[in-house]
Coordinates of C-alpha atoms and ligand atoms in Angstrom, one line a residue:
X1 CA 0.0 0.1 0.1
X2 CA 1.3 3.7 0.2
X3 CA 4.8 4.1 1.0
X4 CA 6.2 6.9 3.0
X5 CA 10.0 8.1 3.1
X6 CA 11.4 11.1 4.7
X7 CA 15.4 12.4 4.8
X8 CA 17.2 15.0 6.7
X9 CA 21.0 15.7 6.6
X10 CA 23.7 16.8 4.2
X11 CA 23.1 14.9 1.1
X12 CA 20.9 15.6 -1.9
X13 CA 17.4 14.9 -0.3
X14 CA 15.4 14.1 -3.6
X15 CA 18.0 11.5 -4.6
X16 CA 17.8 9.6 -1.5
X17 CA 13.8 9.9 -1.4
X18 CA 13.5 8.7 -5.0
X19 CA 15.9 5.7 -4.5
X20 CA 13.6 5.1 -1.0
X21 CA 10.4 5.3 -3.0
X22 CA 11.9 2.7 -5.4
X23 CA 12.7 0.3 -2.5
X24 CA 8.9 0.7 -1.4
X25 CA 7.6 -0.1 -4.9
X26 CA 6.6 -3.6 -4.1
X27 CA 4.1 -2.0 -1.8
X28 CA 2.1 -1.1 -4.7
X29 CA 1.1 2.5 -5.9
X30 CA -0.4 4.5 -8.5
X31 CA 1.2 7.9 -8.1
X32 CA 4.1 9.2 -6.3
X33 CA 5.3 12.7 -5.2
X34 CA 7.9 14.4 -3.1
X35 CA 8.3 17.6 -0.9
X36 CA 11.6 19.4 -0.4
X37 CA 12.8 22.7 0.7
X38 CA 14.9 24.8 -2.1
X39 CA 15.7 28.3 -2.4
X40 CA 13.7 29.1 0.9
X41 CA 10.7 27.6 -0.7
X42 CA 8.7 24.4 0.2
X43 CA 8.3 22.9 -3.2
X44 CA 6.3 19.8 -4.3
X45 CA 6.5 17.8 -7.3
X46 CA 4.1 14.7 -8.0
X47 CA 2.8 12.5 -10.9
X48 CA 0.3 10.1 -11.4
X49 CA 1.8 6.6 -12.4
X50 CA 5.0 5.1 -12.3
X51 CA 8.2 6.7 -10.4
X52 CA 9.8 7.3 -13.4
X53 CA 6.9 9.9 -14.2
X54 CA 8.0 11.9 -11.1
X55 CA 11.6 11.5 -11.8
X56 CA 11.2 12.7 -15.3
X57 CA 9.5 16.0 -13.6
X58 CA 12.1 16.3 -11.1
X59 CA 14.8 16.3 -13.6
X60 CA 13.6 20.0 -14.5
X61 CA 13.7 21.1 -11.1
X62 CA 16.5 22.3 -8.9
X63 CA 17.7 19.4 -6.5
X64 CA 19.5 21.1 -3.8
X65 CA 17.4 20.3 -1.0
X66 CA 18.9 18.6 2.4
X67 CA 15.3 17.8 3.5
X68 CA 12.1 16.1 2.2
X69 CA 9.3 13.6 2.4
X70 CA 8.3 11.5 -0.4
X71 CA 5.2 9.0 -0.9
X72 CA 3.9 6.3 -3.2
X73 CA 0.1 6.5 -3.1
X74 CA -2.2 3.5 -3.6
X75 CA -5.7 5.5 -4.2
X76 CA -8.5 5.0 -1.5
X77 CA -10.2 8.5 -1.4
X78 CA -10.3 9.9 -4.8
X79 CA -8.9 8.6 -7.9
X80 CA -5.2 8.3 -8.8
X81 CA -4.2 11.6 -10.1
X82 CA -1.5 14.5 -9.6
X83 CA -3.8 16.3 -7.5
X84 CA -4.7 13.7 -5.0
X85 CA -1.2 12.3 -4.7
X86 CA 0.8 13.3 -1.8
X87 CA 2.3 15.4 -0.4
X88 CA -0.5 17.4 0.5
X89 CA -0.1 21.0 1.8
X90 CA -1.8 24.2 3.5
X91 CA -2.7 27.0 1.3
X92 CA 0.1 28.9 2.3
X93 CA 2.5 26.2 1.1
X94 CA 4.5 26.2 4.2
X95 CA 3.5 22.6 5.4
X96 CA 3.7 19.5 3.6
X97 CA 2.2 16.0 4.8
X98 CA 2.5 12.4 3.5
X99 CA 0.3 9.9 4.9
X100 CA -0.4 6.1 4.8
X101 CA -3.9 5.0 6.2
X102 CA -7.4 6.2 6.2
X103 CA -8.6 9.3 8.4
X104 CA -12.2 8.0 9.0
X105 CA -13.6 11.3 10.4
X106 CA -12.3 13.5 7.6
X107 CA -15.5 14.5 6.4
X108 CA -16.7 16.2 9.6
X109 CA -13.2 17.9 10.1
X110 CA -13.4 19.1 6.3
X111 CA -16.7 20.6 6.9
X112 CA -15.3 22.5 10.2
X113 CA -12.4 23.6 8.3
X114 CA -14.2 24.7 5.2
X115 CA -16.5 26.7 7.8
X116 CA -13.2 28.5 8.8
X117 CA -12.4 29.5 5.4
X118 CA -10.0 26.5 4.5
X119 CA -10.3 25.6 0.8
X120 CA -9.7 22.1 -0.5
X121 CA -8.1 21.2 -3.9
X122 CA -8.2 17.4 -3.5
X123 CA -10.7 14.6 -2.9
X124 CA -8.3 12.8 -0.3
X125 CA -8.9 12.5 3.4
X126 CA -5.1 13.4 4.0
X127 CA -5.7 17.2 3.1
X128 CA -7.4 17.8 6.3
X129 CA -3.9 17.0 8.1
X130 CA -1.9 20.0 6.8
X131 CA -4.9 22.0 7.4
X132 CA -5.4 21.3 10.9
X133 CA -1.7 21.6 11.6
X134 CA -1.9 25.1 9.9
X135 CA -4.8 26.1 12.0
X136 CA -3.2 25.0 15.4
X137 CA 0.4 26.5 14.3
X138 CA 1.7 28.8 16.9
X139 CA 5.5 28.7 15.9
X140 CA 6.2 25.3 17.1
X141 CA 5.4 22.5 14.6
X142 CA 5.7 19.5 17.0
X143 CA 3.0 21.1 19.0
X144 CA 0.8 21.7 16.5
X145 CA 1.0 18.1 15.0
X146 CA 0.2 16.9 18.5
X147 CA -3.1 19.1 18.6
X148 CA -3.8 18.0 14.9
X149 CA -3.3 14.2 15.4
X150 CA -5.7 14.3 18.6
X151 CA -8.3 15.2 16.1
X152 CA -7.9 12.4 13.9
X153 CA -9.8 8.9 13.9
X154 CA -8.4 6.0 11.6
X155 CA -4.9 5.0 10.9
X156 CA -2.2 7.1 10.0
X157 CA 1.5 7.0 9.4
X158 CA 2.8 10.6 8.8
X159 CA 5.5 12.4 7.6
X160 CA 5.6 16.1 8.2
X161 CA 7.9 19.2 7.4
X162 CA 7.6 22.9 7.5
X163 CA 9.4 25.7 5.6
X164 CA 9.3 27.8 9.1
X165 CA 11.4 24.9 10.9
X166 CA 13.3 23.5 7.9
X167 CA 15.6 21.8 10.0
X168 CA 13.0 19.3 11.4
X169 CA 10.8 16.4 10.2
X170 CA 8.0 15.3 12.5
X171 CA 7.0 11.3 12.0
X172 CA 3.8 9.9 13.5
X173 CA 2.6 6.4 13.8
X174 CA -1.0 5.0 14.5
X175 CA -2.3 1.6 12.9
X176 CA -0.1 1.8 9.7
X177 CA 3.8 1.0 9.8
X178 CA 6.5 3.7 10.2
X179 CA 10.3 3.3 11.3
X180 CA 12.8 5.7 11.9
X181 CA 16.4 5.2 10.3
X182 CA 19.3 6.5 12.4
X183 CA 22.4 7.8 10.2
X184 CA 25.5 9.8 11.3
X185 CA 24.7 13.3 10.6
X186 CA 21.4 12.5 9.0
X187 CA 18.1 10.6 9.7
X188 CA 15.4 8.9 7.9
X189 CA 11.5 7.9 8.1
X190 CA 10.3 5.3 6.0
X191 CA 7.1 2.7 6.0
X192 CA 9.5 -0.1 5.7
X193 CA 13.3 -1.1 6.4
X194 CA 14.2 -1.6 2.5
X195 CA 13.7 1.8 1.8
X196 CA 16.6 3.1 4.3
X197 CA 19.2 -0.1 4.5
X198 CA 21.4 1.5 1.7
X199 CA 22.3 4.1 4.4
X200 CA 21.8 3.0 7.8
X201 CA 20.9 -0.5 9.6
X202 CA 20.0 1.1 12.9
X203 CA 16.2 1.4 13.3
X204 CA 13.7 2.7 15.5
X205 CA 10.4 0.8 15.0
X206 CA 7.6 3.1 16.0
X207 CA 4.7 1.8 17.7
X208 CA 1.1 3.0 17.8
X209 CA 0.4 6.3 19.5
X210 CA 4.3 7.1 19.3
X211 CA 6.0 9.8 17.1
X212 CA 9.5 11.5 16.6
X213 CA 11.2 14.7 16.0
X214 CA 14.0 14.4 13.5
X215 CA 16.7 16.7 13.0
X216 CA 19.9 16.0 11.2
X217 CA 21.8 15.0 14.5
X218 CA 18.9 13.7 16.6
X219 CA 16.0 11.8 17.0
X220 CA 13.4 12.6 19.9
X221 CA 10.8 9.9 20.6
X222 CA 7.6 10.8 22.3
X223 CA 4.1 9.8 22.8
X224 CA 1.1 11.5 21.4
X225 CA 1.2 13.9 24.3
X226 CA 5.0 14.8 23.6
X227 CA 6.1 13.0 26.5
X228 CA 9.7 11.5 25.7
X229 CA 10.1 7.8 25.6
X230 CA 13.1 5.4 25.1
X231 CA 13.3 2.4 22.5
X232 CA 15.7 0.2 21.6
X233 CA 17.4 0.2 18.4
X234 CA 16.6 -2.6 16.0
X235 CA 19.7 -3.7 14.1
X236 CA 19.0 -4.9 10.7
X237 CA 20.9 -8.0 10.0
X238 CA 19.8 -9.0 6.5
X239 CA 21.5 -7.7 3.4
X240 CA 20.0 -5.5 0.8
X241 CA 20.8 -8.0 -1.7
X242 CA 17.9 -10.2 0.1
X243 CA 15.7 -7.5 -0.9
X244 CA 16.9 -7.7 -4.4
X245 CA 16.3 -9.8 -7.5
X246 CA 19.8 -11.6 -6.9
X247 CA 20.1 -12.7 -10.5
X248 CA 16.7 -13.7 -11.3
X249 CA 14.8 -11.9 -13.8
X250 CA 11.8 -11.0 -11.6
X251 CA 11.5 -11.2 -7.5
X252 CA 8.4 -14.0 -8.3
X253 CA 10.9 -16.1 -9.9
X254 CA 13.7 -15.6 -7.4
X255 CA 11.2 -16.3 -4.3
X256 CA 10.1 -19.3 -6.2
X257 CA 13.7 -20.6 -6.2
X258 CA 14.3 -19.4 -2.5
X259 CA 11.6 -21.9 -1.3
X260 CA 14.2 -24.9 -0.5
X261 CA 16.3 -22.3 2.0
X262 CA 13.5 -20.6 3.5
X263 CA 11.5 -24.0 4.1
X264 CA 14.7 -25.1 6.1
X265 CA 15.1 -22.0 7.8
X266 CA 11.5 -22.1 8.9
X267 CA 11.4 -25.7 10.0
X268 CA 15.0 -27.1 10.8
X269 CA 15.5 -24.8 14.1
X270 CA 11.8 -26.1 15.2
X271 CA 12.8 -29.7 15.0
X272 CA 15.0 -30.8 17.7
X273 CA 17.9 -33.5 17.6
X274 CA 15.7 -36.1 19.5
X275 CA 13.2 -35.6 16.6
X276 CA 10.5 -33.8 18.5
X277 CA 9.0 -30.5 17.5
X278 CA 10.1 -27.5 19.8
X279 CA 8.3 -24.0 19.6
X280 CA 10.8 -22.2 21.5
X281 CA 9.5 -19.1 20.3
X282 CA 6.1 -19.0 22.3
X283 CA 5.5 -19.8 26.0
X284 CA 3.5 -23.1 25.1
X285 CA 2.5 -23.5 29.0
X286 CA 0.4 -20.6 29.2
X287 CA -1.3 -21.4 25.6
X288 CA -2.6 -24.2 27.6
X289 CA -3.1 -26.4 24.5
X290 CA -4.7 -29.3 26.6
X291 CA -7.9 -27.0 27.1
X292 CA -8.3 -25.5 23.7
X293 CA -11.9 -26.5 22.6
X294 CA -12.2 -24.9 19.1
X295 CA -9.8 -23.1 16.7
X296 CA -10.6 -20.5 14.1
X297 CA -7.9 -19.7 11.4
X298 CA -8.3 -16.3 10.0
X299 CA -6.6 -14.8 7.0
X300 CA -6.8 -13.4 3.5
X301 CA -6.0 -14.4 -0.1
X302 CA -3.0 -16.9 -0.2
X303 CA -2.7 -16.8 3.7
X304 CA -6.4 -18.0 3.8
X305 CA -5.7 -20.9 1.4
X306 CA -2.6 -21.7 3.8
X307 CA -5.2 -21.8 6.6
X308 CA -7.4 -24.0 4.8
X309 CA -4.6 -26.7 4.7
X310 CA -4.0 -25.7 8.6
X311 CA -7.6 -26.7 9.3
X312 CA -7.5 -30.0 8.0
X313 CA -4.2 -31.0 9.5
X314 CA -4.9 -29.8 12.8
X315 CA -8.3 -31.6 12.6
X316 CA -6.5 -34.6 11.5
X317 CA -3.6 -34.8 13.8
X318 CA -4.8 -33.0 16.8
X319 CA -8.8 -33.7 16.8
X320 CA -9.9 -30.2 17.6
X321 CA -12.6 -28.7 15.3
X322 CA -11.1 -25.8 13.2
X323 CA -13.3 -23.0 11.2
X324 CA -11.1 -21.5 8.6
X325 CA -12.6 -18.0 7.6
X326 CA -11.6 -15.0 5.1
X327 CA -10.9 -12.2 7.5
X328 CA -13.3 -9.6 5.9
X329 CA -16.1 -12.0 6.4
X330 CA -15.1 -13.3 9.8
X331 CA -14.9 -9.8 11.3
X332 CA -18.6 -9.2 10.4
X333 CA -20.1 -12.7 11.2
X334 CA -20.2 -12.5 15.0
X335 CA -18.1 -15.5 15.5
X336 CA -18.6 -17.8 18.4
X337 CA -15.5 -17.0 20.5
X338 CA -14.6 -17.4 24.3
X339 CA -11.6 -17.9 26.4
X340 CA -11.3 -21.7 25.3
X341 CA -11.1 -20.6 21.7
X342 CA -7.6 -20.1 20.0
X343 CA -7.5 -17.8 17.0
X344 CA -4.6 -18.2 14.6
X345 CA -4.1 -15.4 11.9
X346 CA -2.0 -16.1 9.2
X347 CA -0.3 -13.2 7.5
X348 CA 2.7 -12.6 5.5
X349 CA 2.9 -8.9 5.9
X350 CA 1.4 -8.5 9.1
X351 CA -0.1 -5.5 8.3
X352 CA -3.3 -6.8 6.3
X353 CA -6.3 -4.4 7.8
X354 CA -9.1 -7.1 7.9
X355 CA -6.6 -9.9 9.6
X356 CA -5.7 -7.2 11.8
X357 CA -9.3 -6.3 12.8
X358 CA -10.0 -10.1 13.2
X359 CA -7.5 -10.4 15.6
X360 CA -8.5 -7.3 17.7
X361 CA -12.1 -8.8 17.6
X362 CA -10.7 -12.3 19.0
X363 CA -8.9 -10.4 21.7
X364 CA -11.8 -8.3 22.7
X365 CA -13.8 -11.5 23.0
X366 CA -11.0 -13.2 25.0
X367 CA -9.6 -15.8 23.0
X368 CA -6.1 -16.8 23.0
X369 CA -4.5 -15.4 20.0
X370 CA -1.4 -16.9 17.8
X371 CA -0.2 -15.4 14.5
X372 CA 1.8 -17.1 11.8
X373 CA 3.7 -14.2 10.3
X374 CA 6.6 -13.2 8.2
X375 CA 7.2 -9.5 9.1
X376 CA 9.1 -9.0 12.3
X377 CA 7.7 -5.9 14.4
X378 CA 4.6 -5.7 12.2
X379 CA 1.1 -4.7 13.6
X380 CA -0.2 -8.4 13.9
X381 CA 3.3 -9.5 15.2
X382 CA 3.1 -6.8 18.0
X383 CA -0.5 -7.3 18.9
X384 CA -0.9 -11.0 19.0
X385 CA -0.5 -12.9 22.1
X386 CA 2.0 -15.8 20.8
X387 CA 4.0 -15.4 17.3
X388 CA 5.5 -18.0 15.1
X389 CA 7.7 -16.5 12.3
X390 CA 7.7 -17.7 9.0
X391 CA 11.7 -17.1 8.1
X392 CA 10.7 -16.6 4.4
X393 CA 12.6 -13.2 4.6
X394 CA 11.3 -10.2 2.5
X395 CA 8.7 -11.2 0.0
X396 CA 8.8 -8.3 -2.6
X397 CA 6.8 -9.8 -5.4
X398 CA 3.2 -9.0 -4.9
X399 CA 2.2 -12.7 -5.5
X400 CA 3.1 -14.8 -2.6
X401 CA 4.8 -17.9 -2.9
X402 CA 7.6 -18.4 -0.4
X403 CA 5.3 -17.0 2.2
X404 CA 2.6 -19.7 1.4
X405 CA 4.9 -22.9 1.7
X406 CA 6.5 -21.5 4.8
X407 CA 2.9 -20.8 6.3
X408 CA 1.8 -24.5 5.3
X409 CA 4.9 -26.3 6.9
X410 CA 4.6 -24.0 9.8
X411 CA 0.9 -25.0 10.4
X412 CA 2.1 -28.6 9.9
X413 CA 4.5 -28.4 12.4
X414 CA 1.8 -26.7 14.8
X415 CA -0.8 -29.3 14.2
X416 CA 1.5 -32.1 15.0
X417 CA 2.9 -30.2 18.1
X418 CA -0.6 -29.7 19.7
X419 CA -1.6 -33.3 18.6
X420 CA 1.9 -34.6 20.7
X421 CA 0.7 -32.6 23.6
X422 CA -2.9 -33.6 23.4
X423 CA -1.6 -37.4 22.9
X424 CA -4.0 -37.3 19.8
X425 CA -1.5 -38.9 17.4
X426 CA 0.7 -42.3 17.6
X427 CA 4.4 -42.2 17.8
X428 CA 4.5 -44.0 14.4
X429 CA 2.4 -41.3 12.7
X430 CA 4.3 -38.4 14.4
X431 CA 7.9 -39.7 13.4
X432 CA 6.7 -40.3 9.7
X433 CA 5.2 -36.9 9.5
X434 CA 8.5 -35.4 10.9
X435 CA 10.7 -37.6 8.5
X436 CA 8.5 -36.2 5.5
X437 CA 8.8 -32.8 6.9
X438 CA 12.9 -33.0 7.0
X439 CA 12.8 -34.0 3.4
X440 CA 10.4 -31.2 2.2
X441 CA 13.0 -28.7 1.2
X442 CA 15.2 -31.2 -0.8
X443 CA 12.0 -32.5 -2.5
X444 CA 10.8 -28.7 -3.4
X445 CA 14.5 -28.4 -4.8
X446 CA 14.0 -31.4 -7.2
X447 CA 10.8 -30.1 -8.3
X448 CA 12.4 -26.8 -9.3
X449 CA 14.7 -28.8 -11.5
X450 CA 11.7 -29.3 -13.9
X451 CA 11.6 -25.7 -14.4
X452 CA 12.1 -25.8 -18.3
X453 CA 9.3 -28.7 -18.6
X454 CA 6.8 -26.2 -16.9
X455 CA 7.9 -23.3 -19.1
X456 CA 7.2 -25.4 -21.9
X457 CA 3.8 -26.2 -20.4
X458 CA 3.2 -22.8 -20.1
X459 CA 3.7 -22.2 -23.7
X460 CA 0.7 -24.3 -24.5
X461 CA -1.5 -22.5 -21.9
X462 CA -0.6 -18.8 -22.3
X463 CA -3.3 -17.9 -24.9
X464 CA -6.1 -19.5 -23.1
X465 CA -9.1 -17.6 -22.2
X466 CA -10.1 -19.6 -19.1
X467 CA -8.1 -22.3 -16.9
X468 CA -9.7 -24.7 -14.4
X469 CA -8.0 -26.2 -11.5
X470 CA -9.6 -29.4 -9.9
X471 CA -8.8 -31.3 -6.9
X472 CA -10.2 -33.2 -3.7
X473 CA -9.3 -33.0 -0.1
X474 CA -6.0 -30.8 0.4
X475 CA -5.9 -30.8 -3.4
X476 CA -8.9 -28.6 -3.9
X477 CA -6.9 -26.0 -1.5
X478 CA -3.8 -26.5 -3.8
X479 CA -6.2 -25.9 -6.7
X480 CA -7.3 -22.8 -5.1
X481 CA -4.0 -21.4 -4.4
X482 CA -2.6 -22.4 -8.0
X483 CA -5.7 -20.7 -9.8
X484 CA -5.3 -17.5 -7.7
X485 CA -1.6 -17.4 -8.4
X486 CA -2.5 -17.6 -12.2
X487 CA -5.2 -15.0 -12.4
X488 CA -3.2 -12.4 -10.2
X489 CA -0.1 -12.5 -12.3
X490 CA -1.5 -13.7 -16.0
X491 CA -4.8 -12.1 -16.1
X492 CA -6.0 -15.2 -17.3
X493 CA -9.7 -16.1 -15.9
X494 CA -9.3 -18.9 -13.6
X495 CA -11.6 -20.9 -11.3
X496 CA -10.6 -23.8 -8.9
X497 CA -13.2 -26.4 -8.4
X498 CA -13.7 -29.1 -6.0
X499 CA -13.6 -31.8 -8.3
X500 CA -16.6 -33.6 -7.6
X501 CA -18.5 -30.4 -7.7
X502 CA -17.7 -29.6 -11.2
X503 CA -20.8 -31.6 -12.7
X504 CA -23.1 -29.3 -10.6
X505 CA -22.8 -26.4 -13.1
X506 CA -19.1 -25.6 -13.9
X507 CA -18.6 -28.6 -16.3
X508 CA -21.0 -26.3 -18.7
X509 CA -17.9 -24.1 -19.5
X510 CA -15.7 -27.0 -20.4
X511 CA -15.3 -27.2 -24.3
X512 CA -12.8 -28.1 -26.8
X513 CA -9.2 -27.5 -25.7
X514 CA -9.9 -25.7 -22.3
X515 CA -7.2 -26.2 -20.1
X516 CA -8.0 -28.2 -16.9
X517 CA -5.2 -28.7 -14.3
X518 CA -6.1 -31.8 -12.0
X519 CA -4.3 -32.3 -8.7
X520 CA -4.2 -36.0 -7.8
X521 CA -2.0 -36.1 -4.9
X522 CA -4.2 -37.7 -2.3
X523 CA -4.2 -41.5 -2.5
X524 CA -7.7 -41.9 -0.9
X525 CA -9.1 -39.8 -3.7
X526 CA -7.0 -40.7 -6.6
X527 CA -9.5 -42.9 -8.4
X528 CA -12.2 -40.3 -8.1
X529 CA -10.0 -37.5 -9.4
X530 CA -9.2 -40.0 -12.3
X531 CA -12.8 -40.1 -12.9
X532 CA -13.3 -36.3 -13.0
X533 CA -10.3 -36.1 -15.6
X534 CA -12.1 -38.4 -17.8
X535 CA -15.3 -36.4 -17.4
X536 CA -13.8 -33.0 -18.4
X537 CA -11.6 -35.0 -21.3
X538 CA -14.9 -36.2 -22.6
X539 CA -16.3 -32.5 -23.1
X540 CA -12.6 -31.8 -25.1
X541 CA -10.5 -30.5 -22.2
X542 CA -6.8 -30.4 -22.3
X543 CA -5.8 -32.0 -19.0
X544 CA -2.5 -31.6 -17.0
X545 CA -2.2 -33.7 -13.9
X546 CA 0.0 -33.3 -10.7
X547 CA 0.5 -36.9 -9.3
X548 CA 2.8 -38.3 -7.1
X549 CA 5.6 -40.5 -8.4
X550 CA 4.6 -44.1 -8.9
X551 CA 1.1 -43.5 -9.8
X552 CA 1.8 -44.1 -13.5
X553 CA -1.7 -45.1 -14.7
X554 CA -2.9 -41.4 -14.6
X555 CA -0.6 -41.1 -17.8
X556 CA -3.0 -43.0 -20.0
X557 CA -5.8 -40.5 -18.9
X558 CA -4.3 -36.9 -18.6
X559 CA -2.6 -35.2 -21.7
X560 CA 0.2 -34.3 -19.3
X561 CA 1.5 -35.3 -16.0
X562 CA 3.7 -33.4 -13.8
X563 CA 5.2 -35.6 -11.0
X564 CA 6.1 -34.9 -7.5
X565 CA 8.0 -37.0 -5.0
X566 CA 5.7 -39.6 -3.1
X567 CA 5.2 -38.3 0.2
X568 CA 2.3 -38.7 2.7
X569 CA -1.1 -37.4 1.7
X570 CA -0.9 -34.6 4.5
X571 CA 2.3 -33.2 3.4
X572 CA 2.0 -33.2 -0.4
X573 CA 0.7 -29.4 -0.7
X574 CA 4.0 -27.7 -0.3
X575 CA 5.4 -30.0 -3.0
X576 CA 2.2 -29.9 -5.3
X577 CA 1.9 -26.0 -5.3
X578 CA 5.5 -25.7 -6.8
X579 CA 4.6 -26.5 -10.4
X580 CA 1.5 -24.3 -10.2
X581 CA 3.7 -21.3 -9.1
X582 CA 6.0 -22.0 -12.1
X583 CA 3.3 -22.4 -14.6
X584 CA 1.5 -19.0 -13.4
X585 CA 5.0 -17.5 -13.6
X586 CA 5.8 -18.3 -17.1
X587 CA 2.3 -18.2 -18.6
X588 CA 2.5 -14.3 -17.1
X589 CA 5.8 -13.9 -18.9
X590 CA 4.9 -15.4 -22.0
X591 CA 1.8 -13.0 -22.1
X592 CA 4.2 -10.1 -21.2
X593 CA 2.7 -9.3 -17.7
X594 CA 4.5 -7.3 -15.0
X595 CA 4.6 -10.2 -13.0
X596 CA 6.2 -8.6 -10.0
X597 CA 3.6 -5.7 -9.9
X598 CA 0.4 -7.1 -11.1
X599 CA -2.4 -4.4 -12.2
X600 CA -4.8 -3.4 -9.4
X601 CA -2.8 -5.3 -6.5
X602 CA -0.8 -4.2 -3.9
X603 CA 1.5 -6.4 -1.5
X604 CA 0.3 -5.2 1.7
X605 CA -3.4 -4.3 2.0
X606 CA -3.6 -1.9 4.8
X607 CA -7.3 -0.7 4.1
X608 CA -10.3 -2.6 4.6
Ligands
F6R701 C1 -1.6 -13.3 -3.3 C2 -1.3 -12.4 -2.1 C3 -2.7 -12.1 -1.5 C4 -2.2 -12.2 0.1 C5 -3.2 -11.4 0.9 C6 -2.7 -11.4 2.6 O1 -0.5 -13.9 -3.7 O2 -0.3 -12.2 -1.9 O3 -3.6 -12.8 -1.8 O4 -2.0 -13.4 0.4 O5 -3.3 -10.2 0.6 O6 -1.7 -10.9 2.8 P1 -0.8 -11.1 4.0 O7 -0.3 -12.5 3.9 O8 0.1 -10.1 4.0 O9 -1.8 -10.8 5.3

């Protein structure tokens, strides 16, 4: 979603701001802008579209500023346009603001300000902020910001500067992420760490209700009343290369190929030498696993698909009823939750607005809450009772790949752990599952070696109008994820169906050469899926099956078969999804799509 950067120091602010904004491009945006002080004037340059539109405009402007704020906007209030882009300023043009989030009561404030003679030029909610600061300004920027933010309801990460105090930046955080980069003789603000790690690895992660006043030599942290606070400096240990493409053409491909490593990172530290799962990251005693009566797993998109797999595994191994729900539905469904309920939220970013709201709702209803999350210090990570991190590293491509497989294996570990504590699994089954989990990273590596075959298959698919995915049991959930991956990066219409449901309507859409990708990795459902493949073939479909090695009879049925290593049914998901990720990627490439930044999508969906 929106990205914020800010700089104060001796370097050329605009260069640093645009570099920082480039690093935040993965968040998704439709316009960009910067504010800076030059020749004793506060100047604002902004542009709809990609960052290079802004950079072209900036080339004709002088660049001698040592202070500035920048923004990439993903439209919420008002269409993407130059006027609606940030930074926004007051009429006098001496205060500039960039904002990430939504001001819920902006209409009310706008009315009040209009009555006082303020004139608005944009359709945004943000514009009320520079006007409020203007209204309260009595010679101290920080004080006027404190008064202004007390009026705001909603979520807001803010970067603020003023011509009257040209040696100061103000940063504010409530419900939208913001960090401070601490430099030598320079300081930064940003929505996320990649924007600043070229210049500093020392970071303050602002919490909700915290703000900061930055000069080039100092950072004063405070609460929303201006009372000073202290924070630990977070030292970034990962390298910028990890957030770069590392030799691959696209982040999506790089991230698909990182899976063997990140699966090891997520799994192996949690499997002890004695072959038992250890969840040292959480206080499992207070989680009181024996007394959990019901589990909800709540998430969005790909994370929801991982949650569906989690449901099957927890029910199978731990024998606890699990409801998996989409966060945007769950939060309005008045779910049955009490102190014996465990709510598991799954989120790569840890910032997804609906998932966060679901978490807050469950906490209010006294459930125990646990998150499976990838971003350290994210809102979900900080608000949840118990956190298990997927160690997938930064995921830059909008389409989630490595986050999904790490979520699935972590849910498998959790299911087995709970089962072990509650003694609902016999020792042989537990050992077998762990043996398979241990080999998953190598099995994924093996599937990735068939990359060129999958690229070839994509060349048969890329001109299709529709592509269907079918499966039964866990394979149905893999089908859902494979289908989502394809549509989001290639823009081909796709549907995932429970294979047995096809004949209840969707079969009408199958005609000559319609591609149908059939998942057939669940031994107990294998024959049924074979029948479903025959069913669509009889209507002319072009069929591709994903099956386990050794199940060769499927070759006589499907037009093409992709094999994955023969593992137990419960743990086939992180293997079966790999060919589907690669098919989606190659189909998108062959259609000339911008795979890392698909249209209309954002990496982190911080609005409802
Ligand atoms: C799809 C995708 C999205 C996210 C969803 C939840 O590839 O990335 O569907 O999975 O927006 O995001 P997180 O996991 O950050 O909560």
